[in-house]
mmCIF file of C-alpha atoms in Angstrom:
data_model
loop_
_atom_site.group_PDB
_atom_site.id
_atom_site.type_symbol
_atom_site.label_atom_id
_atom_site.label_comp_id
_atom_site.label_asym_id
_atom_site.label_seq_id
_atom_site.Cartn_x
_atom_site.Cartn_y
_atom_site.Cartn_z
ATOM 1 C CA MET V 103 -122.659 41.743 170.501
ATOM 2 C CA GLY V 104 -120.753 41.282 167.281
ATOM 3 C CA LEU V 105 -117.429 39.577 166.887
ATOM 4 C CA PRO V 106 -114.257 41.492 167.724
ATOM 5 C CA HIS V 107 -112.857 43.301 164.692
ATOM 6 C CA TYR V 108 -109.848 40.994 164.354
ATOM 7 C CA LEU V 109 -112.127 37.936 164.197
ATOM 8 C CA ARG V 110 -114.249 39.639 161.561
ATOM 9 C CA ARG V 111 -111.014 40.308 159.667
ATOM 10 C CA ALA V 112 -110.042 36.635 159.966
ATOM 11 C CA GLU V 113 -113.507 35.662 158.703
ATOM 12 C CA ALA V 114 -113.238 38.016 155.738
ATOM 13 C CA ILE V 115 -109.769 36.775 154.795
ATOM 14 C CA SER V 116 -110.677 33.094 155.123
ATOM 15 C CA GLY V 117 -113.861 33.666 153.111
ATOM 16 C CA THR V 118 -111.840 35.395 150.388
ATOM 17 C CA MET V 119 -109.324 32.540 150.375
ATOM 18 C CA ALA V 120 -112.150 29.994 150.021
ATOM 19 C CA VAL V 121 -113.590 31.904 147.066
ATOM 20 C CA VAL V 122 -110.133 32.159 145.453
ATOM 21 C CA ALA V 123 -109.678 28.394 145.896
ATOM 22 C CA MET V 124 -113.029 27.693 144.249
ATOM 23 C CA VAL V 125 -112.326 30.013 141.308
ATOM 24 C CA ALA V 126 -108.836 28.525 140.826
ATOM 25 C CA SER V 127 -110.310 25.011 140.930
ATOM 26 C CA ALA V 128 -112.877 25.947 138.292
ATOM 27 C CA ALA V 129 -110.105 27.377 136.082
ATOM 28 C CA LEU V 130 -108.042 24.231 136.539
ATOM 29 C CA ILE V 131 -110.844 21.855 135.641
ATOM 30 C CA TRP V 132 -111.602 24.087 132.653
ATOM 31 C CA ALA V 133 -108.004 23.583 131.496
ATOM 32 C CA ILE V 134 -107.828 19.793 131.973
ATOM 33 C CA TYR V 135 -111.243 18.389 131.252
ATOM 34 C CA PRO V 136 -111.816 19.441 127.610
ATOM 35 C CA LEU V 137 -108.508 17.867 126.578
ATOM 36 C CA TYR V 138 -109.229 14.669 128.506
ATOM 37 C CA SER V 139 -112.789 14.243 127.222
ATOM 38 C CA ASP V 140 -111.538 15.073 123.713
ATOM 39 C CA TYR V 141 -108.913 12.325 124.045
ATOM 40 C CA VAL V 142 -111.526 9.791 125.157
ATOM 41 C CA ARG V 143 -113.927 10.801 122.364
ATOM 42 C CA TRP V 144 -111.145 10.737 119.762
ATOM 43 C CA THR V 145 -109.845 7.277 120.689
ATOM 44 C CA GLU V 146 -113.391 5.895 120.518
ATOM 45 C CA ALA V 147 -114.236 7.557 117.200
ATOM 46 C CA ALA V 148 -110.984 6.981 115.289
ATOM 47 C CA ALA V 149 -110.787 3.815 113.206
ATOM 48 C CA ALA V 150 -108.329 2.010 110.990
ATOM 49 C CA GLU V 151 -109.149 -0.311 108.094
ATOM 50 C CA VAL V 152 -107.431 -2.386 105.483
ATOM 51 C CA ILE V 153 -108.449 -1.091 102.070
ATOM 52 C CA ALA V 154 -106.431 -3.565 100.044
ATOM 53 C CA ALA V 155 -103.704 -6.054 100.825
ATOM 54 C CA SER V 156 -101.806 -8.369 98.576
ATOM 55 C CA VAL V 157 -98.737 -10.504 98.572
ATOM 56 C CA THR V 158 -96.455 -11.050 95.594
ATOM 57 C CA LEU V 159 -94.170 -14.047 95.736
ATOM 58 C CA CYS V 160 -91.075 -14.664 93.657
ATOM 59 C CA GLY V 161 -89.363 -17.886 94.575
ATOM 60 C CA ASP V 162 -88.415 -17.711 98.225
ATOM 61 C CA THR V 163 -88.828 -13.983 98.432
ATOM 62 C CA GLY V 164 -91.951 -11.877 98.382
ATOM 63 C CA THR V 165 -93.542 -8.589 99.282
ATOM 64 C CA ILE V 166 -96.704 -7.762 101.178
ATOM 65 C CA CYS V 167 -98.322 -4.540 100.029
ATOM 66 C CA ILE V 168 -101.043 -2.954 102.160
ATOM 67 C CA ASP V 169 -103.235 0.061 101.620
ATOM 68 C CA ALA V 170 -104.505 1.059 105.058
ATOM 69 C CA GLY V 171 -106.850 3.889 105.880
ATOM 70 C CA PHE V 172 -107.169 5.825 109.115
ATOM 71 C CA LYS V 173 -110.026 8.201 109.901
ATOM 72 C CA SER V 174 -110.121 10.375 112.971
ATOM 73 C CA PRO V 175 -112.212 13.338 114.086
ATOM 74 C CA SER V 176 -110.675 16.693 114.945
ATOM 75 C CA ALA V 177 -108.798 16.783 118.226
ATOM 76 C CA LEU V 178 -107.174 19.295 120.555
ATOM 77 C CA PHE V 179 -103.864 17.414 120.388
ATOM 78 C CA ALA V 180 -101.450 16.358 117.679
ATOM 79 C CA ALA V 181 -100.836 12.743 116.763
ATOM 80 C CA GLU V 182 -98.740 10.686 114.444
ATOM 81 C CA ILE V 183 -99.211 7.246 112.926
ATOM 82 C CA GLU V 184 -96.092 5.377 113.937
ATOM 83 C CA ALA V 185 -96.320 1.870 112.571
ATOM 84 C CA LEU V 186 -98.490 -0.978 111.384
ATOM 85 C CA GLU V 187 -98.091 -4.291 113.188
ATOM 86 C CA PHE V 188 -99.877 -7.397 112.000
ATOM 87 C CA ASN V 189 -99.851 -11.175 111.940
ATOM 88 C CA VAL V 190 -100.537 -13.194 108.798
ATOM 89 C CA ASP V 191 -102.458 -16.462 109.111
ATOM 90 C CA CYS V 192 -102.906 -18.952 106.294
ATOM 91 C CA GLN V 193 -105.762 -21.345 107.077
ATOM 92 C CA GLY V 194 -104.940 -21.450 110.761
ATOM 93 C CA ARG V 195 -101.151 -21.485 110.351
ATOM 94 C CA HIS V 196 -99.133 -18.521 111.460
ATOM 95 C CA CYS V 197 -97.188 -17.044 108.563
ATOM 96 C CA GLY V 198 -95.223 -14.313 110.246
ATOM 97 C CA PHE V 199 -95.424 -11.131 112.274
ATOM 98 C CA TYR V 200 -94.694 -7.866 110.502
ATOM 99 C CA ARG V 201 -94.015 -4.359 111.683
ATOM 100 C CA ILE V 202 -93.913 -1.650 109.054
ATOM 101 C CA ARG V 203 -92.746 1.741 110.181
ATOM 102 C CA VAL V 204 -94.739 4.558 108.608
ATOM 103 C CA PRO V 205 -92.561 7.201 106.897
ATOM 104 C CA ASP V 206 -92.302 10.331 109.037
ATOM 105 C CA ASP V 207 -94.111 12.700 106.699
ATOM 106 C CA SER V 208 -97.097 10.499 105.770
ATOM 107 C CA GLY V 209 -98.491 9.675 109.191
ATOM 108 C CA ILE V 210 -98.876 13.111 110.717
ATOM 109 C CA LEU V 211 -102.364 13.877 112.063
ATOM 110 C CA LEU V 212 -103.104 17.559 112.355
ATOM 111 C CA ARG V 213 -104.949 19.005 115.331
ATOM 112 C CA ASP V 214 -108.323 20.746 115.012
ATOM 113 C CA VAL V 215 -109.187 19.102 111.678
ATOM 114 C CA ASP V 216 -110.752 15.797 110.652
ATOM 115 C CA ASN V 217 -107.987 13.564 109.384
ATOM 116 C CA GLU V 218 -108.312 10.912 106.708
ATOM 117 C CA VAL V 219 -105.018 9.252 105.908
ATOM 118 C CA LEU V 220 -104.280 6.644 103.275
ATOM 119 C CA LEU V 221 -101.083 4.699 103.885
ATOM 120 C CA GLN V 222 -99.390 2.620 101.232
ATOM 121 C CA LEU V 223 -97.015 0.272 102.977
ATOM 122 C CA ALA V 224 -94.897 -2.665 101.944
ATOM 123 C CA ALA V 225 -92.854 -5.277 103.776
ATOM 124 C CA PRO V 226 -90.674 -8.148 102.586
ATOM 125 C CA VAL V 227 -91.907 -11.649 103.356
ATOM 126 C CA ALA V 228 -89.489 -13.799 105.334
ATOM 127 C CA PRO V 229 -88.168 -16.695 103.189
ATOM 128 C CA GLU V 230 -89.497 -19.318 105.636
ATOM 129 C CA ASN V 231 -93.047 -18.004 105.164
ATOM 130 C CA CYS V 232 -93.028 -17.814 101.364
ATOM 131 C CA GLY V 233 -93.656 -21.532 100.997
ATOM 132 C CA GLN V 234 -96.682 -21.428 103.295
ATOM 133 C CA LEU V 235 -98.106 -18.412 101.510
ATOM 134 C CA SER V 236 -97.680 -19.947 98.062
ATOM 135 C CA ARG V 237 -99.152 -23.336 99.082
ATOM 136 C CA ASN V 238 -102.195 -22.026 100.978
ATOM 137 C CA GLY V 239 -104.469 -19.794 99.013
ATOM 138 C CA ALA V 240 -106.364 -17.551 101.401
ATOM 139 C CA ALA V 241 -104.466 -15.572 104.009
ATOM 140 C CA VAL V 242 -105.774 -13.197 106.622
ATOM 141 C CA LEU V 243 -103.924 -10.358 108.265
ATOM 142 C CA SER V 244 -104.901 -8.946 111.632
ATOM 143 C CA GLY V 245 -103.083 -6.366 113.649
ATOM 144 C CA ASN V 246 -102.942 -2.831 114.937
ATOM 145 C CA LEU V 247 -102.201 0.580 113.599
ATOM 146 C CA ILE V 248 -100.077 2.298 116.218
ATOM 147 C CA VAL V 249 -100.721 5.984 116.741
ATOM 148 C CA ARG V 250 -98.590 8.167 118.981
ATOM 149 C CA ILE V 251 -100.588 10.918 120.709
ATOM 150 C CA PHE V 252 -98.816 14.025 121.944
ATOM 151 C CA LEU V 253 -100.297 15.290 125.223
ATOM 152 C CA PRO V 254 -98.960 18.264 127.226
ATOM 153 C CA HIS V 255 -96.912 16.124 129.615
ATOM 154 C CA ALA V 256 -96.713 12.744 127.947
ATOM 155 C CA GLU V 257 -96.914 10.756 124.764
ATOM 156 C CA HIS V 258 -99.542 8.015 124.638
ATOM 157 C CA VAL V 259 -99.577 5.103 122.247
ATOM 158 C CA ALA V 260 -103.024 4.099 121.004
ATOM 159 C CA ARG V 261 -103.636 0.904 119.032
ATOM 160 C CA PHE V 262 -106.425 0.681 116.467
ATOM 161 C CA SER V 263 -107.200 -2.844 115.373
ATOM 162 C CA LEU V 264 -107.586 -3.719 111.716
ATOM 163 C CA GLU V 265 -108.192 -6.921 109.839
ATOM 164 C CA GLY V 266 -108.394 -7.889 106.192
ATOM 165 C CA GLU V 267 -107.833 -10.539 103.624
ATOM 166 C CA LEU V 268 -104.466 -10.818 101.995
ATOM 167 C CA GLY V 269 -105.606 -11.109 98.422
ATOM 168 C CA ASN V 270 -103.842 -11.961 95.166
ATOM 169 C CA VAL V 271 -101.639 -14.561 96.729
ATOM 170 C CA GLY V 272 -99.829 -15.248 93.491
ATOM 171 C CA SER V 273 -96.438 -16.398 92.376
ATOM 172 C CA ASP V 274 -94.301 -14.583 89.929
ATOM 173 C CA VAL V 275 -92.027 -17.541 89.607
ATOM 174 C CA GLN V 276 -90.127 -17.359 86.368
ATOM 175 C CA MET L 193 -122.937 27.067 166.198
ATOM 176 C CA LYS L 194 -120.833 25.963 169.113
ATOM 177 C CA MET L 195 -118.701 23.718 166.867
ATOM 178 C CA SER L 196 -117.954 26.643 164.576
ATOM 179 C CA GLY L 197 -116.372 28.515 167.467
ATOM 180 C CA GLY L 198 -118.628 31.538 167.119
ATOM 181 C CA LEU L 199 -117.890 31.882 163.421
ATOM 182 C CA ASN L 200 -120.539 32.410 160.814
ATOM 183 C CA PRO L 201 -121.870 28.923 159.942
ATOM 184 C CA PHE L 202 -122.316 30.021 156.331
ATOM 185 C CA LEU L 203 -118.590 30.789 156.215
ATOM 186 C CA ILE L 204 -117.791 27.333 157.586
ATOM 187 C CA GLY L 205 -120.117 25.829 154.972
ATOM 188 C CA ALA L 206 -118.433 27.839 152.211
ATOM 189 C CA ILE L 207 -114.973 26.758 153.394
ATOM 190 C CA GLY L 208 -116.113 23.118 153.528
ATOM 191 C CA PHE L 209 -117.489 23.411 150.001
ATOM 192 C CA ALA L 210 -114.259 25.036 148.776
ATOM 193 C CA ILE L 211 -112.179 22.286 150.406
ATOM 194 C CA CYS L 212 -114.316 19.595 148.825
ATOM 195 C CA ILE L 213 -114.212 21.159 145.338
ATOM 196 C CA SER L 214 -110.509 22.034 145.383
ATOM 197 C CA SER L 215 -109.479 18.642 146.803
ATOM 198 C CA THR L 216 -111.529 16.876 144.160
ATOM 199 C CA VAL L 217 -109.945 19.007 141.440
ATOM 200 C CA GLY L 218 -106.498 18.384 142.957
ATOM 201 C CA LEU L 219 -107.085 14.626 142.832
ATOM 202 C CA ILE L 220 -108.439 14.849 139.274
ATOM 203 C CA SER L 221 -105.273 16.749 138.326
ATOM 204 C CA ILE L 222 -103.102 14.032 139.873
ATOM 205 C CA ILE L 223 -105.029 11.289 138.052
ATOM 206 C CA LEU L 224 -105.033 13.189 134.747
ATOM 207 C CA ARG L 225 -101.575 14.752 135.201
ATOM 208 C CA GLU L 226 -100.636 13.969 131.592
ATOM 209 C CA TYR L 227 -103.371 16.298 130.373
ATOM 210 C CA LEU L 228 -102.403 19.113 132.715
ATOM 211 C CA PRO L 229 -101.086 22.183 130.860
ATOM 212 C CA VAL L 230 -99.320 23.455 134.014
ATOM 213 C CA PRO L 231 -96.873 21.784 136.466
ATOM 214 C CA LEU L 232 -98.545 19.426 138.924
ATOM 215 C CA TRP L 233 -97.741 21.514 142.002
ATOM 216 C CA VAL L 234 -99.811 24.375 140.550
ATOM 217 C CA ALA L 235 -102.835 22.066 140.572
ATOM 218 C CA LEU L 236 -102.452 21.576 144.322
ATOM 219 C CA VAL L 237 -102.407 25.294 145.114
ATOM 220 C CA PRO L 238 -106.246 25.702 145.224
ATOM 221 C CA ALA L 239 -106.526 22.826 147.723
ATOM 222 C CA ALA L 240 -103.712 24.332 149.814
ATOM 223 C CA VAL L 241 -105.450 27.737 149.787
ATOM 224 C CA ALA L 242 -108.780 26.153 150.786
ATOM 225 C CA PHE L 243 -107.202 24.296 153.717
ATOM 226 C CA ALA L 244 -105.293 27.442 154.707
ATOM 227 C CA SER L 245 -108.598 29.340 154.771
ATOM 228 C CA LEU L 246 -109.824 26.794 157.319
ATOM 229 C CA GLY L 247 -106.672 27.471 159.355
ATOM 230 C CA VAL L 248 -107.278 31.217 159.151
ATOM 231 C CA ALA L 249 -110.901 30.838 160.284
ATOM 232 C CA SER L 250 -109.792 28.339 162.990
ATOM 233 C CA PRO L 251 -113.118 26.898 164.144
ATOM 234 C CA GLU L 252 -113.216 24.365 166.973
ATOM 235 C CA VAL L 253 -111.288 21.112 166.533
ATOM 236 C CA PRO L 254 -114.378 18.876 165.942
ATOM 237 C CA CYS L 255 -115.432 21.179 163.114
ATOM 238 C CA MET L 256 -111.988 20.996 161.497
ATOM 239 C CA VAL L 257 -111.933 17.209 161.869
ATOM 240 C CA VAL L 258 -115.403 16.882 160.331
ATOM 241 C CA LEU L 259 -114.481 19.115 157.377
ATOM 242 C CA THR L 260 -111.171 17.315 156.723
ATOM 243 C CA GLY L 261 -112.791 13.889 157.184
ATOM 244 C CA THR L 262 -115.592 14.769 154.790
ATOM 245 C CA GLU L 263 -112.999 15.809 152.217
ATOM 246 C CA LEU L 264 -111.182 12.498 152.751
ATOM 247 C CA ALA L 265 -114.359 10.552 152.132
ATOM 248 C CA ILE L 266 -115.926 12.501 149.288
ATOM 249 C CA ALA L 267 -113.027 13.787 147.164
ATOM 250 C CA PRO L 268 -111.592 10.438 145.907
ATOM 251 C CA LEU L 269 -115.053 9.156 145.034
ATOM 252 C CA ALA L 270 -116.052 12.381 143.283
ATOM 253 C CA ALA L 271 -112.722 12.569 141.426
ATOM 254 C CA SER L 272 -112.945 8.995 140.145
ATOM 255 C CA LEU L 273 -116.561 9.489 139.017
ATOM 256 C CA VAL L 274 -115.610 12.671 137.142
ATOM 257 C CA VAL L 275 -112.665 10.896 135.465
ATOM 258 C CA GLY L 276 -114.869 7.955 134.458
ATOM 259 C CA PHE L 277 -117.690 10.118 133.118
ATOM 260 C CA PRO L 278 -116.485 10.615 129.490
ATOM 261 C CA ALA L 279 -115.583 6.940 129.025
ATOM 262 C CA SER L 280 -117.989 4.667 127.219
ATOM 263 C CA ARG L 281 -120.494 2.540 129.119
ATOM 264 C CA TYR L 282 -118.308 -0.553 128.795
ATOM 265 C CA GLN L 283 -115.067 1.061 129.920
ATOM 266 C CA SER L 284 -116.502 3.414 132.517
ATOM 267 C CA ALA L 285 -116.441 0.917 135.417
ATOM 268 C CA LEU L 286 -112.801 0.006 134.757
ATOM 269 C CA VAL L 287 -111.765 3.646 134.479
ATOM 270 C CA VAL L 288 -113.606 4.574 137.701
ATOM 271 C CA GLU L 289 -112.054 1.639 139.565
ATOM 272 C CA SER L 290 -108.456 2.413 138.587
ATOM 273 C CA ALA L 291 -109.012 6.142 139.105
ATOM 274 C CA PHE L 292 -110.457 5.457 142.569
ATOM 275 C CA ARG L 293 -107.389 3.463 143.616
ATOM 276 C CA LEU L 294 -105.088 6.222 142.439
ATOM 277 C CA ALA L 295 -107.278 8.871 144.099
ATOM 278 C CA ILE L 296 -107.211 7.044 147.460
ATOM 279 C CA ALA L 297 -103.415 6.718 147.250
ATOM 280 C CA ALA L 298 -103.029 10.401 146.351
ATOM 281 C CA ASP L 299 -105.480 11.391 149.087
ATOM 282 C CA LEU L 300 -103.517 9.539 151.756
ATOM 283 C CA SER L 301 -100.028 10.448 150.562
ATOM 284 C CA ILE L 302 -100.492 13.989 149.251
ATOM 285 C CA MET L 303 -103.792 15.558 150.334
ATOM 286 C CA ILE L 304 -103.682 14.745 154.059
ATOM 287 C CA PRO L 305 -100.129 16.067 154.607
ATOM 288 C CA LEU L 306 -101.031 19.051 152.436
ATOM 289 C CA ALA L 307 -104.131 19.635 154.560
ATOM 290 C CA PHE L 308 -102.193 19.628 157.836
ATOM 291 C CA LEU L 309 -99.416 21.839 156.492
ATOM 292 C CA SER L 310 -101.861 24.298 154.949
ATOM 293 C CA MET L 311 -104.062 24.494 158.034
ATOM 294 C CA THR L 312 -100.958 25.135 160.154
ATOM 295 C CA ALA L 313 -99.853 27.837 157.722
ATOM 296 C CA GLY L 314 -103.358 29.323 157.863
ATOM 297 C CA SER L 315 -103.243 29.384 161.663
ATOM 298 C CA ALA L 316 -99.841 31.089 161.486
ATOM 299 C CA ILE L 317 -101.258 33.717 159.133
ATOM 300 C CA ARG L 318 -104.127 34.225 161.562
ATOM 301 C CA GLY L 319 -101.770 34.679 164.504
ATOM 302 C CA LEU L 320 -98.972 36.660 162.897
ATOM 303 C CA TRP L 321 -100.496 38.806 160.169
ATOM 304 C CA ILE L 322 -104.136 39.237 161.063
ATOM 305 C CA GLY L 323 -103.369 39.668 164.744
ATOM 306 C CA ALA L 324 -106.284 37.489 165.813
ATOM 307 C CA GLY L 325 -104.075 35.610 168.214
ATOM 308 C CA PRO L 326 -103.484 31.872 168.291
ATOM 309 C CA PRO L 327 -106.361 29.566 167.356
ATOM 310 C CA PRO L 328 -108.752 28.867 170.248
ATOM 311 C CA TRP L 329 -107.813 25.170 170.236
ATOM 312 C CA SER L 330 -104.061 25.784 170.603
ATOM 313 C CA GLY L 331 -104.306 26.029 174.354
#
């Protein structure tokens, strides 16, 4: 004795619905997972470095100039370098916190290509730190390059640490 | 066989598998909602369809409870493991832990109500459209 025809119909429809659910789930995971794993891979592979950094002092004013590099592999999303934030330490003494906003057109990271960006940034030194910087020779800067990542439904901020010596601590005192 | 209410046990197995997969994917979508190219409610449709298919099949109550309970137990764990998989060895444990908490919360607050609503809708489809009458457990 088989099942009544209406029960067989219910079985067929529920079986079809289960298959549809599985196929839809596979399509959904296919849409999410590559972007997510690409994001994880990208944030682990991308790196920032200080290529050169120097400070020029002139009385109680001065300028810190930094050449920073950022390398990142190709990604499925767009990103933009937003700013460079760093602290300056002179022989254990804190000589200021700086945040340099990257100009809009120079920090854009294109999707689907390897990006290698060289940033030339400058920031004025606060007058209260000029004395410290001129008295103490070696200074070290350490901070983060802030990258804004554009995802389908959100913007993430990723921070890539960088560190370097602040060379040529000289005075152009006239 | 008795628990399946005379239904094909392979069908019950397939529905259970579909529920497990679609619930896991639904939880992954909730955890990774920022990476989702479609609105979040779309990501819950496969799970709703899978639970509705259980309502349409309408096996005996113990069978439905076992299938739903298995989903409750497996899906958050599977979802958090899948989310933690691409992370590096050092970060993986942290990612899995935070994903698991979120998955449990989503399971309790979204998936269980969704399961009950969808199974009820499935039973209604069975009774009204397919003409198979009310589910055997409805009295």
